[in-house]
Tab-separated table of C-alpha atoms (C1' of nucleotides) in Angstrom:
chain	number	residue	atom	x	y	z
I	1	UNK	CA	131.044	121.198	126.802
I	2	UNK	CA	131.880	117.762	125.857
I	3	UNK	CA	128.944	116.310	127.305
I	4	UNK	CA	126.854	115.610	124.207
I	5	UNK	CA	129.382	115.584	121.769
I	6	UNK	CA	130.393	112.223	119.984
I	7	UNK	CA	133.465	111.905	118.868
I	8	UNK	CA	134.440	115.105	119.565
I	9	UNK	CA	137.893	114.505	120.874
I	10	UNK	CA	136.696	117.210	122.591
I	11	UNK	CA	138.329	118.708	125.763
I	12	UNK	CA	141.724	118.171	126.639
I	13	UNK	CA	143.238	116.026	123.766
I	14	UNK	CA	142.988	112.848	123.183
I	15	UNK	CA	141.264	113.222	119.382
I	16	UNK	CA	139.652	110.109	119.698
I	17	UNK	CA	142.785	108.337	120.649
I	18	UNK	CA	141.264	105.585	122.016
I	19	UNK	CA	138.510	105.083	120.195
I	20	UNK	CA	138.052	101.628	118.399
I	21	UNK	CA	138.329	101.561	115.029
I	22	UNK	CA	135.546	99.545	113.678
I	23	UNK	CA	135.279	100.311	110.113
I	24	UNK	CA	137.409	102.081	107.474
I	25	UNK	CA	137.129	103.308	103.703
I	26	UNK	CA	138.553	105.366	101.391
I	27	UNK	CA	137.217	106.819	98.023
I	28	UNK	CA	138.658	108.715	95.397
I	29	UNK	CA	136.943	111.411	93.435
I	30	UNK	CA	138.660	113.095	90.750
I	31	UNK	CA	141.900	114.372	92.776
I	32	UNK	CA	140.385	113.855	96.632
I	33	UNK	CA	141.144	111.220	99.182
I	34	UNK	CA	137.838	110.588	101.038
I	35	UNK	CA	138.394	108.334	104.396
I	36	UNK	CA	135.486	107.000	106.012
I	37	UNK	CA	135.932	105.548	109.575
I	38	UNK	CA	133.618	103.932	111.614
I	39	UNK	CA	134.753	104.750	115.197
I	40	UNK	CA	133.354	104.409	118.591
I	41	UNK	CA	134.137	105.410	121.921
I	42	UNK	CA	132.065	105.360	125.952
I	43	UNK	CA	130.121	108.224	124.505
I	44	UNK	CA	128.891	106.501	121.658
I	45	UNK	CA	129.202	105.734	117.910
I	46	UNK	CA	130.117	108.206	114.719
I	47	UNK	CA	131.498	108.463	111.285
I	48	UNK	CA	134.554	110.877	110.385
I	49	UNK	CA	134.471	111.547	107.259
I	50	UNK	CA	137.608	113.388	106.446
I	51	UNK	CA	138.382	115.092	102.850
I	52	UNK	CA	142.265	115.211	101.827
I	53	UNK	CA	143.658	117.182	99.017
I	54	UNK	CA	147.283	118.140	98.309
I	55	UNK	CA	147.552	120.503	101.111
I	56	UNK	CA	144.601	120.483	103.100
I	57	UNK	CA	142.919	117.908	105.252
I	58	UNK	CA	139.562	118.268	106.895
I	59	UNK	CA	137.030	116.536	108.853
I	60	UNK	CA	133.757	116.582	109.606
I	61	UNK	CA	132.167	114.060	112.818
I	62	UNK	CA	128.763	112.302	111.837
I	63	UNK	CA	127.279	110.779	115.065
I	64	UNK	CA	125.980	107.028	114.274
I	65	UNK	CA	122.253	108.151	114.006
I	66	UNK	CA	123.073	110.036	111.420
I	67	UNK	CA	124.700	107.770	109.045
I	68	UNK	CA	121.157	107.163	107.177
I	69	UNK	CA	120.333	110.659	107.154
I	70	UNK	CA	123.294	111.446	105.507
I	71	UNK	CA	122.549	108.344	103.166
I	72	UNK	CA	118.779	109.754	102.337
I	73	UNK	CA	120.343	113.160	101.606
I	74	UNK	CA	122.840	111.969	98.851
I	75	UNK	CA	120.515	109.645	97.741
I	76	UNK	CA	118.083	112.972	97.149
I	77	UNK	CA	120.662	114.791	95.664
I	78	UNK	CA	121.936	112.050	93.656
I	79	UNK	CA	118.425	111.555	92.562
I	80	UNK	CA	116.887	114.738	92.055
I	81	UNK	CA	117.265	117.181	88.856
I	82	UNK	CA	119.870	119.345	89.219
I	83	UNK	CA	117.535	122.341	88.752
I	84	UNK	CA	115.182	121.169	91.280
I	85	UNK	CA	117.850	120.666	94.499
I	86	UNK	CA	117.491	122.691	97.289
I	87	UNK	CA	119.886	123.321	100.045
I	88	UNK	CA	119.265	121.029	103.295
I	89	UNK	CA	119.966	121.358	106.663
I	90	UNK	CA	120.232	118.317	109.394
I	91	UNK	CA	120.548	118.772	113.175
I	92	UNK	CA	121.842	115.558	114.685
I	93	UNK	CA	122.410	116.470	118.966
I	94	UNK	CA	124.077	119.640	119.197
I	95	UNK	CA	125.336	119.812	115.655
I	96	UNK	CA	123.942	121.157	112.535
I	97	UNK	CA	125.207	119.748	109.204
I	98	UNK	CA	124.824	122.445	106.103
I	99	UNK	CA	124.258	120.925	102.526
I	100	UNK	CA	124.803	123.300	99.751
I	101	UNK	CA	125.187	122.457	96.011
I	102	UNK	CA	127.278	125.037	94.085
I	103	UNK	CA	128.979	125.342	90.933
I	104	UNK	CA	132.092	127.019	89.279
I	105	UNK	CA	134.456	125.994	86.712
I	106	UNK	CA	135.354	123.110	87.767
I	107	UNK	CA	131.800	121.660	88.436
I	108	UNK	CA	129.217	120.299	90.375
I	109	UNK	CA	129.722	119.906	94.096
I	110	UNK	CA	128.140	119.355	96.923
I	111	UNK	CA	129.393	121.160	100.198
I	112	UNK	CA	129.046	120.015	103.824
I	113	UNK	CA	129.450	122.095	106.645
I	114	UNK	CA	128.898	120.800	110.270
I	115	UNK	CA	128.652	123.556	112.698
I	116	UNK	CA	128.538	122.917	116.346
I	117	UNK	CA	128.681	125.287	119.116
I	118	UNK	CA	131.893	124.989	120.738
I	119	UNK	CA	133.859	124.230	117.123
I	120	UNK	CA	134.781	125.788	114.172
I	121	UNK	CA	132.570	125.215	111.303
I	122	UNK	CA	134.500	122.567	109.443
I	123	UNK	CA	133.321	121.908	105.675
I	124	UNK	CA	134.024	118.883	103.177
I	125	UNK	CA	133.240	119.158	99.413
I	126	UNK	CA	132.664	116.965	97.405
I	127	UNK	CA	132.407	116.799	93.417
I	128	UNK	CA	129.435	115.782	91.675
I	129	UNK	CA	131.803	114.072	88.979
I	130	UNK	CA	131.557	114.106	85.750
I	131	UNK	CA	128.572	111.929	84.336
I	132	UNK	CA	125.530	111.300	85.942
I	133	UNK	CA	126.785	112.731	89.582
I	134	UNK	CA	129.174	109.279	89.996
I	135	UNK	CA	131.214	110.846	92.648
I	136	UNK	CA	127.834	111.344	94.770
I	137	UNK	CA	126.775	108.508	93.971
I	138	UNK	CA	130.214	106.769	94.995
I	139	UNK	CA	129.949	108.592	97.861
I	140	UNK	CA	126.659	107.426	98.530
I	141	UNK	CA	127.250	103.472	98.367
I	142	UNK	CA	129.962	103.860	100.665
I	143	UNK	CA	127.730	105.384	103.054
I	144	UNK	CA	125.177	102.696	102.198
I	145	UNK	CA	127.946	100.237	103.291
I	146	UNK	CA	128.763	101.808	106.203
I	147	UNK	CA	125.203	102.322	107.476
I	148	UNK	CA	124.725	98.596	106.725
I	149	UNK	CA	127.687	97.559	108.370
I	150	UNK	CA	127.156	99.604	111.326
I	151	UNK	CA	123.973	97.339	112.092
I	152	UNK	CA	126.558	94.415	112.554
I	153	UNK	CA	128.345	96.233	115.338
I	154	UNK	CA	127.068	95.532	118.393
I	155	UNK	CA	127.578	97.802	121.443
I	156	UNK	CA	128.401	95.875	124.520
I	157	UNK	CA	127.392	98.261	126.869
I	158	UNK	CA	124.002	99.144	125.230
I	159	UNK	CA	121.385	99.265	127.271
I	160	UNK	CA	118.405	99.998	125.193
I	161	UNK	CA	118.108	99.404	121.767
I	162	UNK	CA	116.696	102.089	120.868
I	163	UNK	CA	118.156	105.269	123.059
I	164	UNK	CA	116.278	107.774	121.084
I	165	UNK	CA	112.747	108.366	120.475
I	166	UNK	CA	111.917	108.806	117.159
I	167	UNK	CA	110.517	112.602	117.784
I	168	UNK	CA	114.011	113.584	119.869
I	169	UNK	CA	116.306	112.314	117.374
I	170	UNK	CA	117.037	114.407	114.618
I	171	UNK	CA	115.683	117.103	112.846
I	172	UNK	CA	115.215	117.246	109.377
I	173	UNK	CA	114.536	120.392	107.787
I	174	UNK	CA	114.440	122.044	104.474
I	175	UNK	CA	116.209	125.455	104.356
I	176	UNK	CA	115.977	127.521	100.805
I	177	UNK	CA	113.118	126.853	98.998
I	178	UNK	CA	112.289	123.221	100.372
I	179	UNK	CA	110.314	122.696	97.482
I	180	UNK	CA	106.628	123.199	98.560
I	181	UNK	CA	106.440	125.326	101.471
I	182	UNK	CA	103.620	127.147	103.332
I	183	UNK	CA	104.136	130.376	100.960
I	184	UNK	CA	101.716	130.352	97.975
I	185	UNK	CA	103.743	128.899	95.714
I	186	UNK	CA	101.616	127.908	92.310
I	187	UNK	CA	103.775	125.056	91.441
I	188	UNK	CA	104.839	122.158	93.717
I	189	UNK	CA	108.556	120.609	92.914
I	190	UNK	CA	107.493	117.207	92.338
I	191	UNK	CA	109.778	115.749	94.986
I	192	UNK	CA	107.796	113.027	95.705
I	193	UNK	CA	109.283	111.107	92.512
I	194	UNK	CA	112.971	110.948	94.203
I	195	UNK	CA	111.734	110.725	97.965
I	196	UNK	CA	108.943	107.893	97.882
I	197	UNK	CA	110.501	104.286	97.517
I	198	UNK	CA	108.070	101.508	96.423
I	199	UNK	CA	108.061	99.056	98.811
I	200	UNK	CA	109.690	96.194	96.485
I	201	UNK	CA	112.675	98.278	98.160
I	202	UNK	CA	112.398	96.983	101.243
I	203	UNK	CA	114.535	93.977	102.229
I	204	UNK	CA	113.143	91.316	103.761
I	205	UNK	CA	110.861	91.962	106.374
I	206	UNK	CA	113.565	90.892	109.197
I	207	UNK	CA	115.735	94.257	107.990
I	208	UNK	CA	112.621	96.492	109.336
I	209	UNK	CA	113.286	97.257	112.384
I	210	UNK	CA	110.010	98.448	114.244
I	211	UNK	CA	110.535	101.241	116.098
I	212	UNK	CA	107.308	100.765	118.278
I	213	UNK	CA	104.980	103.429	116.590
I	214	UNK	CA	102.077	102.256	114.857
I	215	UNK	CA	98.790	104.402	114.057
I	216	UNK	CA	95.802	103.140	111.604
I	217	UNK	CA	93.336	105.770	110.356
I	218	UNK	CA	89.617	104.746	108.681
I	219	UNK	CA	88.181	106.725	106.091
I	220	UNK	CA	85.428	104.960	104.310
I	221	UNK	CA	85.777	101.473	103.898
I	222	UNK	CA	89.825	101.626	103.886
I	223	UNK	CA	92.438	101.249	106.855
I	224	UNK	CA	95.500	103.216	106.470
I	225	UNK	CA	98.354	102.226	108.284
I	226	UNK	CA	101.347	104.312	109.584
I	227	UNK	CA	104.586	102.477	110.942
I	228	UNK	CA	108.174	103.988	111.878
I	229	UNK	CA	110.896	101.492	110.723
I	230	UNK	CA	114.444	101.298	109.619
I	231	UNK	CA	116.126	99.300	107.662
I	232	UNK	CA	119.700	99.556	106.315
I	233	UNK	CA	119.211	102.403	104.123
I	234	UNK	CA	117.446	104.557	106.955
I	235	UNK	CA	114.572	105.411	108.717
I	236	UNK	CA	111.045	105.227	106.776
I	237	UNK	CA	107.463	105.969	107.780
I	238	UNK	CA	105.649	103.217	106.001
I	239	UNK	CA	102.079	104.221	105.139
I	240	UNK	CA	99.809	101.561	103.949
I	241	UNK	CA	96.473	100.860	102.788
I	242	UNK	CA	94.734	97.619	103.680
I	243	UNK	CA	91.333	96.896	101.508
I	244	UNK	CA	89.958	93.236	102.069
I	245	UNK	CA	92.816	91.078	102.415
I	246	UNK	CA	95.067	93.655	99.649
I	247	UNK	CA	98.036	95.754	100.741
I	248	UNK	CA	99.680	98.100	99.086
I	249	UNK	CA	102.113	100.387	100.747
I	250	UNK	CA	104.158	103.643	100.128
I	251	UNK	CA	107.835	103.306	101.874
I	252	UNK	CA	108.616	107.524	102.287
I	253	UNK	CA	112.398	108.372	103.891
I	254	UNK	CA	111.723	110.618	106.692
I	255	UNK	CA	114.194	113.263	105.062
I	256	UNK	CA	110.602	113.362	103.136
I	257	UNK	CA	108.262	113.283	105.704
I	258	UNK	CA	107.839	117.391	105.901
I	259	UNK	CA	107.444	117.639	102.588
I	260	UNK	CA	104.490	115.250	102.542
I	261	UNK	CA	103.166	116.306	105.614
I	262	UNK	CA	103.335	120.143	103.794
I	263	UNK	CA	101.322	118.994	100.718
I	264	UNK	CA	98.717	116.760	102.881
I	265	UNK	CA	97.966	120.295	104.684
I	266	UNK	CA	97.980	121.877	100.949
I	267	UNK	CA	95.530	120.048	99.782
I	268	UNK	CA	93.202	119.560	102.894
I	269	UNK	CA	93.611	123.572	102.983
I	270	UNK	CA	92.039	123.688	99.144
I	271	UNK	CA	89.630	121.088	99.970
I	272	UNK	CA	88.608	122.534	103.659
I	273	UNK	CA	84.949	123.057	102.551
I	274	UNK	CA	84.649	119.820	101.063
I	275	UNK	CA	85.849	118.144	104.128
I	276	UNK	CA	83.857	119.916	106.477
I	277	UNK	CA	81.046	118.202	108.745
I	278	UNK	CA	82.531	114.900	107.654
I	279	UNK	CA	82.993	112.640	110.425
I	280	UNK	CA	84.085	109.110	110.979
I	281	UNK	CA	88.208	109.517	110.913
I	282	UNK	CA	89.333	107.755	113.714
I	283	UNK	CA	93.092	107.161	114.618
I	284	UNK	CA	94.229	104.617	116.956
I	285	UNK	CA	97.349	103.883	118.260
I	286	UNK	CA	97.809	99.630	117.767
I	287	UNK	CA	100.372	97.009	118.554
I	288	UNK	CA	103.405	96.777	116.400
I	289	UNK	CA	102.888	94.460	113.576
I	290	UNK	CA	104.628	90.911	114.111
I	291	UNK	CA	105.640	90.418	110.639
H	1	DG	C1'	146.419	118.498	87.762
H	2	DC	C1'	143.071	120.062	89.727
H	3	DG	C1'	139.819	122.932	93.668
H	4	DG	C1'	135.497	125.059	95.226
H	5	DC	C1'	133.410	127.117	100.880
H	6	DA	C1'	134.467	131.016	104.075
H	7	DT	C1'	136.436	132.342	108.607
DNA sequence: GCGGCAT
């Protein structure tokens, strides 16, 4: 029962006793307490994130992998027009974390449940605030900080650097609406505006960490390049195109990836008889770049 | 001085 959980405190007691304390933070949003703490223990790394009002006090447990996830997904709703967020859902190991925007009198918010199998669900809320969604986007640097931060941590007893593949990880997916899906919708959200960095984004090319997948595709006379990396505001699928000795590249957050893989298939489905009979798309797998 | 969600 406790055998993929993180942070669990799972099983008799200890509620992460012993776990070391690597990083903590608080913010305040209107009347909540919001304490962020960086924790590890043998099982691994993870974020509890607990909400405190007056009375009530609760928690949810991010495992360390998905720190950046949780970072994309505030910076998307952050980001996005408020008429054009939809409701996500993340699966990180066992878990599944729910996020929900709703309304009432009091305002904006945005609710997070995590849902695991052998635990109630246990939900945080948190306000949009009052101009220009500041309490997200509080919420969101601190994550930012955290995610960086945790990159400074170094596990002693980690054996590989990278102890998930990039496929097993995590699972992004949309739930309502997802803004372009398979259904015949006649009018695509534009979501690529709020999930498709330009690459002057990136930090220096040290920060990308290569995660050892790299594809090129020819079509004409251009190379297109496809490279998994993270950096300290998450995981990326860098996509560039290399004419000549130019390169220009598109730096898409894999909380966007579906979405762009759904409008690809869109519009080779409304091209298909265009496309047929042509030849001459090859796709490689090559060494990671060096630089 | 808030208070949402939903079991």
């Amino acid at each position: 029962m406790e055998g993929n959980s993180v942070g669990g405190g799972g099983g008799g007691g200890g509620g992460g006793a012993n776990d070391v304390e690597l990083l903590c933070k608080t913010l305040q949003v209107e009347h909540k307490l919001f304490y962020f703490d960086l924790k590890e223990n043998p099982r691994g790394r993870y974020l509890k994130i607990s909400e405190k009002t007056s009375a009530t006090r609760s928690t949810i447990i991010v495992p360390s992998n998905g720190i950046a996830w949780f970072l994309d997904l505030f910076n998307y709703y952050v980001n996005s027009e408020d008429q054009d967020v939809f409701s996500k859902e993340l699966q990180l190991d066992t878990k599944v974390f729910y996020f929900d925007v709703g309304e009432n009198r009091r305002g904006r918010f945005l609710k997070i449940s995590e849902a695991s199998v052998s635990r109630n669900r246990s939900t945080i809320i948190v306000p949009a605030g009052n101009a220009r969604d500041e309490g997200w986007a509080a919420f969101r640097n601190i994550l930012a900080e955290i995610n960086e931060a945790s990159g400074l941590f170094v596990l002693p007893n980690q054996h590989q650097q990278n102890s998930e593949a990039p496929e097993r990880i995590i699972g992004l997916s949309d739930d309502v609406g997802a803004g372009f899906i398979s259904s015949n919708s006649s009018q695509p959200a534009p979501a690529t505006d709020s999930n498709i960095d330009r690459s002057s984004d990136l930090p220096p090319s040290d920060d990308i960490g290569n995660m050892g997948v790299s594809k090129v595709i020819r079509a004409d006379q251009k190379k297109f390049f496809f490279d998994l990396g993270n950096n300290n505001r998450g995981h990326f699928l860098r996509i560039s195109e290399v004419t000549g000795s130019d390169r220009s590249s598109i730096i898409l957050p894999l909380s966007g990836l579906k979405q762009f893989h759904e409008m690809v298939g869109h519009f080779v489905e409304i091209t298909k008889d265009r496309i047929e009979g042509m030849t001459g798309v090859n796709v490689r797998t090559v060494d990671p770049p060096q630089r």
